[in-house]
Coordinates of C-alpha atoms in Angstrom, one line a residue:
Chain A
D1 CA 36.3 -60.6 -14.5
S2 CA 36.1 -64.4 -15.0
G3 CA 36.9 -64.2 -18.8
V4 CA 33.6 -65.7 -19.7
T5 CA 31.4 -63.4 -21.7
Q6 CA 27.7 -63.7 -22.1
T7 CA 25.5 -61.7 -24.3
P8 CA 23.0 -60.1 -24.0
K9 CA 23.1 -59.1 -20.4
H10 CA 19.3 -58.5 -20.3
L11 CA 16.6 -59.7 -22.7
I12 CA 12.8 -59.1 -22.5
T13 CA 10.6 -61.0 -24.9
A14 CA 7.0 -62.1 -25.3
T15 CA 5.6 -65.5 -24.7
G16 CA 5.8 -67.8 -27.7
Q17 CA 9.0 -66.1 -29.0
R18 CA 12.4 -67.6 -29.5
V19 CA 15.7 -66.2 -28.3
T20 CA 19.4 -67.1 -28.5
L21 CA 21.8 -66.6 -25.7
R22 CA 25.5 -66.5 -26.5
C23 CA 28.5 -67.5 -24.5
S24 CA 32.2 -67.0 -25.2
P25 CA 34.3 -69.2 -23.0
R26 CA 37.7 -68.1 -21.6
S27 CA 40.5 -68.4 -24.0
G28 CA 41.7 -72.1 -24.2
D29 CA 38.7 -73.5 -22.4
L30 CA 37.1 -76.4 -24.2
S31 CA 34.1 -77.1 -22.0
V32 CA 31.0 -75.0 -21.7
Y33 CA 28.2 -75.5 -19.2
W34 CA 24.8 -73.9 -19.2
Y35 CA 22.8 -73.3 -16.0
Q36 CA 19.4 -71.8 -15.3
Q37 CA 18.9 -69.9 -12.0
S38 CA 15.3 -69.1 -11.0
L39 CA 13.7 -68.3 -7.6
D40 CA 11.6 -71.4 -7.5
Q41 CA 14.1 -74.0 -8.9
G42 CA 17.4 -72.6 -7.7
L43 CA 20.4 -73.2 -9.9
Q44 CA 19.8 -76.0 -12.4
F45 CA 22.3 -77.6 -14.7
L46 CA 21.1 -77.7 -18.3
I47 CA 23.8 -79.0 -20.6
H48 CA 27.6 -79.5 -21.0
Y49 CA 29.5 -79.3 -24.2
Y50 CA 33.2 -80.3 -24.7
N51 CA 35.1 -79.4 -27.8
G52 CA 31.9 -79.2 -29.8
E53 CA 30.3 -82.4 -28.6
E54 CA 27.4 -82.7 -26.1
R55 CA 28.8 -84.4 -23.0
A56 CA 26.0 -84.3 -20.4
K57 CA 22.4 -83.2 -20.2
G58 CA 20.6 -82.0 -17.2
N59 CA 17.1 -80.6 -16.7
I60 CA 16.9 -79.1 -20.1
L61 CA 13.5 -78.8 -21.7
E62 CA 12.8 -80.1 -25.2
R63 CA 12.0 -76.5 -26.2
F64 CA 15.6 -75.6 -25.4
S65 CA 18.7 -76.6 -27.4
A66 CA 22.3 -75.7 -27.4
Q67 CA 25.4 -76.1 -29.5
Q68 CA 29.1 -75.3 -29.4
F69 CA 30.8 -74.1 -32.5
P70 CA 34.2 -74.8 -33.9
D71 CA 35.5 -71.5 -32.3
L72 CA 34.2 -72.9 -29.0
H73 CA 31.6 -70.3 -28.4
S74 CA 28.2 -71.7 -27.4
E75 CA 24.6 -70.7 -28.0
L76 CA 21.6 -71.6 -26.0
N77 CA 18.4 -71.5 -28.0
L78 CA 15.1 -71.1 -26.1
S79 CA 11.9 -71.4 -28.1
S80 CA 8.1 -71.2 -27.5
L81 CA 9.0 -69.2 -24.5
E82 CA 6.7 -69.3 -21.4
L83 CA 6.4 -67.0 -18.4
G84 CA 8.1 -69.6 -16.3
D85 CA 11.3 -69.5 -18.5
S86 CA 12.1 -66.1 -16.9
A87 CA 15.4 -66.7 -15.2
L88 CA 19.1 -65.9 -15.1
Y89 CA 21.0 -68.1 -17.5
F90 CA 24.6 -68.7 -16.7
C91 CA 27.3 -70.1 -18.9
A92 CA 30.6 -71.5 -17.3
S93 CA 33.7 -72.8 -19.0
S94 CA 36.7 -74.9 -18.0
V95 CA 39.8 -76.1 -19.8
M96 CA 38.8 -79.7 -19.9
G97 CA 35.8 -81.4 -18.3
E98 CA 36.8 -80.4 -14.8
T99 CA 34.0 -78.4 -13.1
T100 CA 36.4 -77.9 -10.2
E101 CA 38.0 -75.2 -12.3
A102 CA 34.9 -73.8 -14.1
F103 CA 34.5 -70.1 -14.3
F104 CA 31.1 -68.5 -14.6
G105 CA 30.0 -65.6 -16.8
Q106 CA 27.8 -62.8 -15.4
G107 CA 24.6 -64.4 -16.8
T108 CA 21.8 -63.3 -19.1
R109 CA 18.7 -62.2 -17.4
L110 CA 15.7 -63.3 -19.5
T111 CA 12.3 -61.9 -18.8
V112 CA 9.3 -63.3 -20.6
V113 CA 6.2 -61.1 -20.6
Chain B
G1 CA 13.6 -83.6 -0.6
E2 CA 16.3 -81.6 -2.2
D3 CA 19.6 -83.3 -3.0
V4 CA 21.6 -80.4 -1.4
E5 CA 20.1 -78.4 1.4
Q6 CA 21.2 -75.3 3.1
S7 CA 19.5 -72.6 5.2
L8 CA 18.4 -69.5 3.3
F9 CA 19.8 -66.7 5.5
L10 CA 22.6 -66.0 7.9
S11 CA 23.2 -62.7 9.6
V12 CA 26.4 -61.9 11.4
R13 CA 28.2 -59.0 12.9
E14 CA 31.4 -57.7 11.2
G15 CA 34.5 -59.3 12.7
D16 CA 32.6 -62.4 13.9
S17 CA 33.0 -65.8 12.3
S18 CA 30.3 -67.1 10.0
V19 CA 29.4 -70.7 9.6
I20 CA 27.3 -71.8 6.7
N21 CA 26.0 -75.3 6.8
C22 CA 25.0 -77.7 4.1
T23 CA 23.7 -81.3 3.9
Y24 CA 23.6 -83.6 0.9
T25 CA 22.1 -86.9 0.2
D26 CA 24.3 -88.7 -2.3
S27 CA 26.9 -90.9 -0.5
S28 CA 28.8 -91.2 -3.7
S29 CA 29.6 -87.5 -3.9
T30 CA 33.2 -87.1 -4.8
Y31 CA 33.7 -83.3 -4.8
L32 CA 32.0 -80.8 -2.5
Y33 CA 32.2 -77.1 -3.4
W34 CA 31.5 -73.7 -2.0
Y35 CA 30.6 -71.0 -4.5
K36 CA 30.0 -67.2 -3.9
Q37 CA 27.6 -65.0 -5.8
E38 CA 27.7 -61.3 -5.4
P39 CA 24.8 -59.1 -6.6
G40 CA 24.7 -58.9 -10.4
A41 CA 27.6 -61.3 -10.8
G42 CA 28.1 -64.9 -11.7
L43 CA 29.2 -67.7 -9.4
Q44 CA 32.8 -67.7 -8.2
L45 CA 34.3 -70.9 -7.0
L46 CA 35.6 -70.3 -3.5
T47 CA 37.0 -73.7 -2.6
Y48 CA 36.3 -77.4 -3.0
I49 CA 37.1 -80.4 -1.0
F50 CA 37.6 -84.0 -2.1
S51 CA 35.4 -86.5 -0.3
N52 CA 38.4 -88.3 1.3
M53 CA 39.3 -85.1 3.2
D54 CA 37.9 -83.9 6.5
M55 CA 39.1 -80.3 6.4
K56 CA 40.6 -77.8 4.1
Q57 CA 41.8 -74.3 5.1
D58 CA 42.5 -71.5 2.8
Q59 CA 43.2 -68.1 4.5
R60 CA 40.0 -67.0 6.2
L61 CA 38.0 -70.0 4.9
T62 CA 37.7 -73.3 6.6
V63 CA 35.7 -76.2 5.0
L64 CA 34.7 -79.1 7.2
L65 CA 33.3 -82.3 5.8
N66 CA 31.5 -85.0 7.9
K67 CA 31.1 -87.7 5.3
K68 CA 29.2 -90.0 7.7
D69 CA 26.5 -87.4 8.3
K70 CA 26.8 -85.9 4.7
H71 CA 27.4 -82.5 6.2
L72 CA 29.6 -79.8 4.8
S73 CA 30.3 -76.4 6.4
L74 CA 32.1 -73.2 5.5
R75 CA 33.5 -71.1 8.2
I76 CA 34.6 -67.5 7.3
A77 CA 36.8 -66.0 10.0
D78 CA 36.7 -62.3 10.7
T79 CA 33.8 -61.7 8.4
Q80 CA 33.8 -58.4 6.6
T81 CA 31.0 -56.5 4.9
G82 CA 32.5 -57.4 1.6
D83 CA 31.7 -61.1 2.4
S84 CA 28.0 -60.3 2.1
A85 CA 26.8 -62.5 -0.8
I86 CA 24.9 -65.7 -1.5
Y87 CA 26.9 -68.8 -0.8
F88 CA 26.1 -72.0 -2.7
C89 CA 27.0 -75.5 -1.6
A90 CA 27.4 -78.0 -4.4
E91 CA 28.4 -81.6 -4.8
S92 CA 29.4 -83.7 -7.8
A93 CA 29.9 -87.4 -8.4
Q94 CA 30.9 -89.6 -11.3
R95 CA 27.4 -89.9 -12.8
G96 CA 28.7 -89.9 -16.4
S97 CA 30.2 -86.4 -15.8
Y98 CA 31.2 -84.4 -12.8
I99 CA 28.5 -81.8 -12.9
P100 CA 27.8 -80.0 -9.7
T101 CA 24.3 -80.2 -8.1
F102 CA 23.7 -76.9 -6.2
G103 CA 21.8 -76.0 -3.1
R104 CA 19.5 -73.0 -3.1
G105 CA 22.2 -70.8 -1.6
T106 CA 22.5 -69.0 1.8
S107 CA 22.3 -65.2 1.8
L108 CA 25.0 -64.0 4.2
I109 CA 24.3 -60.5 5.6
V110 CA 27.2 -58.8 7.4
H111 CA 26.2 -55.8 9.5
P112 CA 28.5 -53.4 11.3

């Protein structure tokens, strides 16, 4: 158990809908990273938050947004969902901004039908 | 081409050594990583090497870095069935933030 909790574990929704994925980092970790893992794109970095502030953006679509709350948990919001958004979404956390010590959650599997 | 490339599959016999190879393109890469993903689980950082190192050993794992050829390898000695997983190579550099760029992963299959 990495200590990073992601909910829900599985999510099935229809095209055009909006969903929210939640991540609780390890206790004391200030950084949260979001990744998307799909068969055709592999593992893609989406966004990094540190202590509530956005620090880095990767291949994140405009339909997607994220935030990190004062209690350090993070949410990834996916809207106007398309079939191609079906993927495994991972959250990782680390104490500071050091990805060398990032721990991954078990992921949320999103299926868009 | 991809920034980080690795072969998709490797099959070995239990007890043999496994060598998983990776090539990357960015000469400014500072950290090179190996992650392991077991079925239904998230990624687990196995080890990482700083770019000024040639080799790092940690129990059954040996990481070799050839910076000139931008080639990274992970050797697992005495491979066990529990080592069956997907292994991801990743690199990061100071491009505003040290965020790893991952390869597509190598599925290691260990058979008796």
